[in-house]
Coordinates of C-alpha atoms and ligand atoms in Angstrom, one line a residue:
M1 CA 52.5 143.5 7.1
Y2 CA 54.4 142.1 10.1
R3 CA 58.2 142.8 10.1
V4 CA 60.7 140.4 11.5
F5 CA 64.4 141.0 12.1
V6 CA 66.8 138.1 11.5
G7 CA 70.5 137.6 12.1
G8 CA 73.0 135.6 14.1
L9 CA 76.3 135.2 15.9
K10 CA 77.7 131.7 16.6
H11 CA 80.7 130.1 18.3
E12 CA 81.5 127.2 20.5
S13 CA 84.2 128.4 22.8
N14 CA 86.6 126.0 24.5
S15 CA 88.1 127.7 27.6
F16 CA 91.1 125.3 27.7
S17 CA 92.3 126.2 24.2
S18 CA 95.0 128.9 23.9
L19 CA 93.7 129.5 20.4
I20 CA 91.8 132.8 21.0
T21 CA 89.1 133.4 18.5
S22 CA 89.6 136.8 16.8
I23 CA 87.6 138.7 14.2
K24 CA 89.5 137.2 11.3
D25 CA 88.2 133.7 12.3
F26 CA 84.6 134.7 11.6
A27 CA 82.9 134.0 8.3
I28 CA 80.3 136.7 7.9
L29 CA 77.2 136.4 5.8
S30 CA 76.1 139.9 4.7
P31 CA 72.5 141.0 5.4
S32 CA 71.6 140.4 1.8
E33 CA 73.0 136.9 2.0
V34 CA 71.0 136.3 5.1
L35 CA 67.8 137.3 3.2
E36 CA 68.5 134.2 1.0
K37 CA 68.6 131.8 4.0
E38 CA 65.8 129.2 4.2
Y39 CA 64.3 130.8 7.3
S40 CA 64.1 134.2 5.5
T41 CA 62.3 132.6 2.6
Y42 CA 60.0 130.8 4.9
L43 CA 59.0 134.0 6.6
R44 CA 58.4 135.9 3.3
N45 CA 56.3 133.0 2.0
T46 CA 54.1 133.1 5.0
G47 CA 53.5 136.8 4.6
F48 CA 56.2 138.5 6.7
E49 CA 58.5 141.3 5.7
V50 CA 62.1 140.3 6.6
V51 CA 64.7 142.8 7.7
S52 CA 68.2 141.3 8.1
T53 CA 71.6 141.8 9.6
I54 CA 74.7 139.6 9.5
V55 CA 75.2 136.0 10.5
A56 CA 78.7 135.5 11.8
Y57 CA 80.2 132.1 12.5
A58 CA 83.7 130.9 13.6
P59 CA 84.7 127.3 13.9
P60 CA 85.1 126.0 17.5
A61 CA 88.3 127.3 19.2
G62 CA 89.3 129.2 22.3
L63 CA 87.3 132.1 23.9
V64 CA 86.2 134.9 21.7
E65 CA 88.3 138.1 22.0
K66 CA 86.2 140.8 23.6
H67 CA 86.7 143.4 20.9
A68 CA 85.9 140.9 18.2
Y69 CA 82.6 140.1 19.9
L70 CA 81.8 143.8 20.5
E71 CA 82.5 144.7 16.8
L72 CA 80.1 142.0 15.6
K73 CA 77.5 142.9 18.2
E74 CA 77.7 146.5 17.1
R75 CA 77.1 145.6 13.5
I76 CA 74.0 143.7 14.5
L77 CA 72.7 146.5 16.8
Q78 CA 73.2 149.2 14.2
D79 CA 71.1 147.2 11.7
L80 CA 68.5 146.6 14.4
E81 CA 68.3 150.4 15.1
K82 CA 67.9 151.1 11.4
A83 CA 65.1 148.5 11.2
K84 CA 62.7 150.7 13.2
K85 CA 59.3 149.2 13.8
L86 CA 59.4 145.4 14.3
D87 CA 57.0 142.7 15.3
G88 CA 59.6 140.0 16.2
V89 CA 63.2 139.0 16.1
Y90 CA 64.8 135.6 15.1
L91 CA 68.4 134.8 16.1
D92 CA 70.6 132.0 14.8
L93 CA 72.8 131.2 17.8
H94 CA 75.0 128.4 19.1
G95 CA 74.7 128.7 22.9
A96 CA 78.3 128.1 24.0
M97 CA 79.9 131.4 22.9
E98 CA 82.1 132.5 25.8
V99 CA 83.7 136.0 25.4
K100 CA 86.9 136.8 27.3
D101 CA 86.3 139.1 30.3
L102 CA 82.6 139.2 29.5
G103 CA 81.0 135.7 29.8
S104 CA 78.1 134.4 27.8
G105 CA 78.1 136.1 24.4
E106 CA 74.5 135.0 23.8
L107 CA 73.2 136.5 27.0
D108 CA 75.0 139.8 26.4
L109 CA 73.8 140.0 22.8
V110 CA 70.1 139.2 23.7
K111 CA 70.1 141.7 26.6
S112 CA 71.5 144.4 24.2
I113 CA 68.8 143.6 21.7
R114 CA 66.1 143.8 24.4
E115 CA 67.4 147.3 25.3
I116 CA 66.5 148.4 21.7
V117 CA 63.3 146.4 21.0
G118 CA 61.9 146.2 24.5
Y119 CA 59.8 143.4 25.9
D120 CA 56.7 143.9 23.8
I121 CA 57.8 141.9 20.8
P122 CA 58.9 138.2 20.9
I123 CA 62.4 137.0 20.3
S124 CA 63.0 133.5 19.1
A125 CA 66.4 131.7 18.9
S126 CA 67.7 128.4 17.6
F127 CA 70.7 126.8 19.2
D128 CA 73.2 123.9 18.8
L129 CA 72.6 120.9 21.1
H130 CA 75.9 121.8 22.8
G131 CA 74.8 125.2 24.0
N132 CA 75.4 126.1 27.7
I133 CA 72.4 128.1 28.6
P134 CA 72.6 130.7 31.4
A135 CA 69.2 130.6 33.2
E136 CA 68.8 134.4 32.6
L137 CA 68.8 133.8 28.9
V138 CA 65.5 131.9 29.2
E139 CA 64.0 135.1 30.8
E140 CA 65.1 137.2 27.9
L141 CA 63.9 135.0 25.1
D142 CA 60.3 134.0 24.2
I143 CA 61.2 130.9 22.2
L144 CA 64.3 128.6 22.4
V145 CA 64.8 125.6 20.2
A146 CA 67.8 123.3 20.2
Y147 CA 69.0 120.7 17.7
R148 CA 68.0 117.2 18.7
T149 CA 70.7 115.2 17.0
A150 CA 74.4 114.5 17.5
P151 CA 76.1 114.2 15.0
H152 CA 73.9 117.2 14.0
V153 CA 71.6 116.5 11.0
D154 CA 68.7 118.7 12.0
A155 CA 70.2 122.2 12.0
E156 CA 68.1 123.6 9.2
E157 CA 64.9 122.0 10.5
T158 CA 65.6 123.5 13.9
R159 CA 66.0 127.0 12.5
L160 CA 62.8 126.6 10.6
K161 CA 61.0 125.5 13.7
A162 CA 62.3 128.6 15.6
V163 CA 60.9 130.9 12.9
S164 CA 57.6 129.1 12.4
L165 CA 56.9 129.3 16.2
L166 CA 57.9 132.9 16.1
A167 CA 55.5 133.6 13.2
K168 CA 52.7 131.9 15.1
Q169 CA 53.3 133.9 18.2
I170 CA 53.3 137.2 16.3
K171 CA 50.1 136.4 14.5
K172 CA 48.3 135.1 17.6
K173 CA 49.7 137.9 19.8
V174 CA 50.3 135.5 22.7
N175 CA 53.1 135.2 25.2
T176 CA 55.0 132.2 26.4
S177 CA 56.2 130.9 29.8
R178 CA 59.6 129.3 30.0
A179 CA 61.3 127.1 32.5
I180 CA 64.9 125.9 32.7
V181 CA 66.4 123.2 35.0
K182 CA 70.1 122.5 35.0
P183 CA 71.4 119.2 36.4
P184 CA 74.8 119.8 38.0
M185 CA 77.0 117.8 35.7
L186 CA 79.4 118.1 32.8
L187 CA 78.6 115.9 29.8
P188 CA 81.1 115.9 26.9
G189 CA 79.2 115.5 23.6
E190 CA 81.0 112.2 22.8
Y191 CA 79.0 110.6 25.6
F192 CA 75.7 111.8 24.1
V193 CA 75.5 110.5 20.5
T194 CA 71.8 110.5 19.9
L195 CA 71.9 107.4 17.7
F196 CA 72.7 105.3 20.8
E197 CA 71.5 104.7 24.3
P198 CA 70.9 106.2 26.7
A199 CA 70.9 109.4 24.7
S200 CA 68.4 108.1 22.1
S201 CA 65.7 107.3 24.6
I202 CA 66.1 110.6 26.5
M203 CA 65.7 112.4 23.2
K204 CA 62.5 110.5 22.5
L205 CA 60.9 112.2 25.5
L206 CA 60.9 115.5 23.7
P207 CA 58.2 114.8 21.1
E208 CA 56.2 113.3 24.0
I209 CA 56.5 116.6 25.9
D210 CA 55.7 118.6 22.8
S211 CA 52.5 116.7 22.3
K212 CA 51.0 118.1 25.5
P213 CA 48.5 120.9 24.9
E214 CA 50.2 123.5 27.2
I215 CA 53.6 123.0 25.7
V216 CA 55.0 125.1 22.8
V217 CA 58.4 123.4 22.4
S218 CA 60.9 121.4 24.5
S219 CA 64.7 121.3 24.3
L220 CA 67.4 119.4 25.9
F221 CA 70.8 121.0 25.7
V222 CA 73.8 118.7 26.4
G223 CA 76.0 121.7 27.0
C224 CA 79.7 122.1 26.1
A225 CA 81.8 120.5 28.8
W226 CA 85.0 122.4 27.6
T227 CA 83.5 125.8 28.3
D228 CA 84.6 126.6 31.9
A229 CA 81.7 128.8 33.0
P230 CA 79.2 128.7 36.0
Y231 CA 76.3 127.7 33.6
S232 CA 78.1 124.9 31.8
T233 CA 75.8 122.0 32.4
P234 CA 73.1 120.3 30.4
S235 CA 69.8 122.3 30.4
A236 CA 66.2 121.1 30.1
V237 CA 64.3 124.1 28.6
I238 CA 60.6 124.0 28.2
V239 CA 58.5 126.7 26.5
A240 CA 54.8 126.6 27.4
S241 CA 51.9 128.8 26.4
E242 CA 51.1 131.9 28.5
N243 CA 50.3 131.3 32.2
N244 CA 51.5 127.7 32.1
Y245 CA 54.8 128.2 33.9
E246 CA 54.0 125.5 36.4
K247 CA 53.5 123.0 33.7
A248 CA 56.8 124.1 31.9
L249 CA 58.7 123.8 35.2
L250 CA 57.2 120.3 35.9
E251 CA 58.3 119.0 32.5
A252 CA 61.7 120.7 32.7
K253 CA 62.3 119.0 36.1
R254 CA 61.3 115.6 34.8
L255 CA 63.5 115.9 31.8
A256 CA 66.5 117.2 33.8
Q257 CA 66.0 114.4 36.4
E258 CA 66.1 111.8 33.7
V259 CA 69.4 113.2 32.3
W260 CA 70.8 113.2 35.9
R261 CA 69.5 109.8 36.8
K262 CA 71.4 108.3 33.8
R263 CA 74.7 110.0 34.7
K264 CA 76.6 106.8 35.2
K265 CA 75.2 105.2 32.0
Y266 CA 76.6 107.6 29.4
R267 CA 79.1 105.7 27.4
L268 CA 81.3 106.4 24.4
D269 CA 79.7 104.7 21.3
V270 CA 83.0 103.0 20.4
E271 CA 85.7 101.2 22.5
A272 CA 88.0 103.8 24.1
G273 CA 91.4 103.6 25.8
E274 CA 94.8 105.0 26.4
P275 CA 96.5 106.0 23.1
E276 CA 99.2 103.3 23.2
E277 CA 96.7 100.6 23.9
I278 CA 94.4 101.7 21.1
V279 CA 97.2 101.7 18.6
D280 CA 98.1 98.2 19.6
K281 CA 94.5 97.1 19.1
A282 CA 94.4 98.8 15.7
L283 CA 97.6 97.1 14.7
Q284 CA 96.2 93.7 15.6
S285 CA 92.9 94.2 13.9
I286 CA 92.0 91.8 11.1
K287 CA 89.2 94.1 9.9
K288 CA 90.4 97.2 8.0
P289 CA 90.4 100.1 7.9
V290 CA 90.5 100.9 11.6
V291 CA 89.5 104.5 12.3
I292 CA 91.0 106.1 15.5
S293 CA 89.6 109.3 16.9
D294 CA 92.4 111.4 18.4
S295 CA 89.7 112.7 20.8
G296 CA 91.7 115.1 22.9
D297 CA 92.7 117.1 19.9
N298 CA 89.2 117.2 18.3
V299 CA 89.2 120.3 16.0
T300 CA 85.4 120.2 15.8
A301 CA 85.3 121.1 19.5
G302 CA 88.2 123.5 19.8
G303 CA 91.2 121.2 19.7
G304 CA 94.5 122.8 18.5
G305 CA 94.8 120.2 15.7
D306 CA 98.5 119.9 16.1
V307 CA 99.2 117.5 19.0
P308 CA 101.6 114.9 17.3
L309 CA 101.2 112.2 19.9
M310 CA 99.3 109.6 17.8
L311 CA 101.8 110.0 14.9
D312 CA 104.6 109.7 17.4
I313 CA 103.3 106.4 18.8
L314 CA 102.6 105.0 15.3
L315 CA 106.1 105.7 14.2
R316 CA 107.6 104.2 17.4
K317 CA 105.6 101.0 16.7
N318 CA 106.7 100.9 13.1
A319 CA 103.1 101.0 11.8
S320 CA 102.6 100.8 8.1
K321 CA 99.7 101.8 5.7
V322 CA 98.6 104.4 8.1
L323 CA 97.0 107.8 7.4
V324 CA 97.1 110.6 9.9
A325 CA 94.4 113.2 8.9
G326 CA 95.5 115.8 9.5
L327 CA 98.0 117.9 11.4
F328 CA 97.6 121.7 11.4
D329 CA 101.1 123.2 10.8
I330 CA 101.5 126.2 8.6
E331 CA 105.3 126.3 8.8
S332 CA 105.8 122.7 7.8
F333 CA 103.1 123.0 5.1
K334 CA 105.1 125.9 3.6
K335 CA 108.4 124.1 3.8
C336 CA 106.9 121.1 2.0
R337 CA 105.3 123.2 -0.7
E338 CA 108.5 125.0 -1.4
A339 CA 110.5 121.7 -1.5
G340 CA 107.9 120.3 -4.0
E341 CA 106.6 116.8 -4.7
G342 CA 109.1 114.0 -4.4
S343 CA 111.5 116.0 -2.2
K344 CA 112.9 114.9 1.1
V345 CA 112.4 117.4 4.0
E346 CA 113.3 117.6 7.7
L347 CA 110.3 118.9 9.7
V348 CA 109.4 119.7 13.2
L349 CA 105.7 118.8 13.3
G350 CA 103.2 120.1 15.8
G351 CA 103.4 121.8 19.2
K352 CA 102.8 125.2 17.8
I353 CA 99.2 125.8 18.6
D354 CA 98.6 123.5 21.6
K355 CA 101.7 124.1 23.6
I356 CA 100.2 122.6 26.7
Y357 CA 99.6 119.0 25.5
G358 CA 101.5 119.2 22.3
Y359 CA 105.2 119.2 21.6
P360 CA 107.5 119.4 18.6
L361 CA 108.2 116.1 16.8
E362 CA 111.2 116.0 14.5
V363 CA 110.8 113.8 11.4
E364 CA 112.3 113.1 8.1
A365 CA 109.6 113.1 5.4
K366 CA 109.0 112.7 1.7
V367 CA 106.6 115.1 0.1
M368 CA 104.1 112.9 -1.8
K369 CA 101.5 115.4 -3.0
T370 CA 100.8 119.1 -2.7
T371 CA 97.8 121.4 -3.1
E372 CA 97.0 125.0 -2.3
E373 CA 96.0 124.3 1.2
E374 CA 97.5 120.9 2.3
V375 CA 100.3 118.5 1.5
L376 CA 100.6 114.7 1.9
I377 CA 103.9 113.6 3.4
R378 CA 105.3 110.1 4.1
V379 CA 107.2 109.6 7.4
K380 CA 108.6 106.0 7.4
K381 CA 105.5 104.1 6.4
V382 CA 103.0 106.6 7.8
D383 CA 101.2 109.1 5.6
V384 CA 100.4 112.5 7.1
I385 CA 98.2 115.3 5.8
V386 CA 99.8 118.5 6.9
S387 CA 97.3 121.3 6.5
S388 CA 97.6 125.1 6.4
K389 CA 94.1 125.2 8.0
R390 CA 92.8 123.7 11.2
K391 CA 90.6 121.4 9.1
P392 CA 88.5 118.5 10.4
Y393 CA 88.5 115.4 8.1
I394 CA 84.8 114.7 8.6
S395 CA 83.6 113.5 5.2
L396 CA 85.1 111.8 2.2
E397 CA 85.0 115.1 0.4
D398 CA 87.6 116.5 2.8
Y399 CA 90.1 113.9 1.4
A400 CA 89.3 114.8 -2.2
P401 CA 91.7 117.7 -2.9
L402 CA 94.7 115.3 -2.2
K403 CA 92.9 112.5 -4.1
I404 CA 93.2 110.2 -1.0
D405 CA 91.0 107.2 -0.6
P406 CA 91.1 106.5 3.2
K407 CA 89.8 103.0 2.4
N408 CA 93.2 102.0 1.1
Y409 CA 94.8 102.4 4.6
N410 CA 94.9 99.9 7.4
I411 CA 94.6 102.6 10.0
V412 CA 93.2 106.2 9.7
V413 CA 93.7 108.6 12.6
V414 CA 91.3 111.6 12.7
K415 CA 91.3 114.6 15.0
L416 CA 87.6 114.2 15.8
G417 CA 85.5 112.9 18.7
Y418 CA 82.4 111.0 17.5
L419 CA 82.5 110.1 13.8
F420 CA 80.3 111.6 11.2
S421 CA 78.3 109.4 8.8
D422 CA 80.9 109.1 5.9
I423 CA 83.7 108.0 8.1
R424 CA 81.5 106.0 10.4
K425 CA 80.5 103.9 7.3
L426 CA 84.1 103.7 6.2
A427 CA 85.4 102.3 9.5
A428 CA 85.5 98.5 9.7
V429 CA 86.3 99.1 13.3
A430 CA 86.3 102.5 15.2
Y431 CA 88.2 103.3 18.4
M432 CA 88.6 106.4 20.5
A433 CA 92.0 107.2 21.8
L434 CA 91.8 109.2 25.1
T435 CA 94.6 111.5 24.1
P436 CA 95.4 114.7 26.0
G437 CA 94.5 118.0 24.5
F438 CA 92.1 121.0 24.7
T439 CA 89.2 118.5 24.3
Y440 CA 90.5 115.9 26.7
L441 CA 87.7 113.4 27.4
K442 CA 89.1 112.6 30.8
I443 CA 87.6 115.9 31.9
E444 CA 88.7 115.4 35.5
E445 CA 92.2 116.1 34.3
L446 CA 91.3 119.6 33.0
P447 CA 92.0 122.8 35.1
Y448 CA 88.3 123.8 35.8
S449 CA 88.0 126.9 38.0
K450 CA 84.6 128.5 37.0
V451 CA 82.1 125.7 36.9
K452 CA 79.7 125.7 39.9
R453 CA 80.6 122.9 42.4
P454 CA 79.6 120.3 43.2
I455 CA 79.5 119.1 39.7
Y456 CA 79.5 115.5 38.4
P457 CA 81.9 113.9 37.5
L458 CA 84.4 116.3 39.1
D459 CA 82.5 115.6 42.3
K460 CA 80.9 112.3 42.8
D461 CA 79.5 112.0 46.3
F462 CA 76.4 114.3 46.2
E463 CA 72.8 114.0 45.6
W464 CA 70.6 116.3 43.5
T465 CA 66.9 116.7 43.0
P466 CA 65.6 119.4 40.8
Ligands
ZN1 ZN1 77.3 120.9 18.5

């Protein structure tokens, strides 16, 4: 029976965040839990023996601490060495894991795995759409498959595709040829929501490419613009059957060219503007509720989650029936919990994690509700969820512990970029405030030093052909 080794290590690392990702930030699935994953079941059901290691994942934040990465890698490599004779390896990766003083975590991990298993067995990996793929990674892997949706709704499907292609390759004993082409540009994910143009028609090219006989699978990586690294660009990655490198390269060039050609067409899917201006628009809106993305402090992309700017503006403008969801502040959370529901407290909100774009905001608040992990406070006529975790309020479920119905507010501010389906549906109107923070959408304002120049839009006057 063929034996396949499965495991993973995932992180989206934001170079501009001072919130370094340490070992305690990782949730780790044990090898026996990994055996229960859908891809393990799929492999077993198709006649493979599955040997597993951990899958470690941490939410998007700053670079990964070197010793944290090395500790997790060591656990994976130890299990791999114990696994002995193998016919293939599947890895569940993100693609934008950047390790401090080391660089691409995915590249280092895959190279170390190759040192143990050699080049005679295939390695397949699945990735997030926002992976920044170093060209060398495509040499080390036999199969690469990325999500095709943003917001991501095809993660499980993508993992299954990666293992089913691996299974085929093992059984048929064939090799692949891979090509990667990287257009020199930075494309924040907010500009590439696959429900809308031009992203949706670019993504439609992938099934077309896949249908060609020489092609195994195609992927378009948008990349993570907030990872400051020489390989941070979108990537067109084409896996073709053995001896079809020329065909893979041709398709990769065409796909990359298309992404580049549309560079001036990528737009946010909702109206965006300076924070003050967006608050004014929200206050004047007849349709309610208005949902505002505090996009520079987007915790799903590594934002600190504690820049109080939007709250500050709303208070200055005397806004009422507003919910700010949420603000990450352990100190203020504890103070409110200790004071208890109904109490009045003086708080200094924010500015503790993001000290670059954030600042302390002094407020007098009334504690409305408390739970184990978060509290709801009222400052003047604005309600604020103060959380002990850097939690994104993505779906209605996230509001459930405090029994909040966001529908009852005129304005809801979320620390997100693009909206996920629940909140998208809830919003009568949605705006994006171009707030400063670790996930600043005005990327020209960020202190890049490692990306390869010239790069669009930091540099505008240059031509590129693949
Ligand atoms: Zn992503």
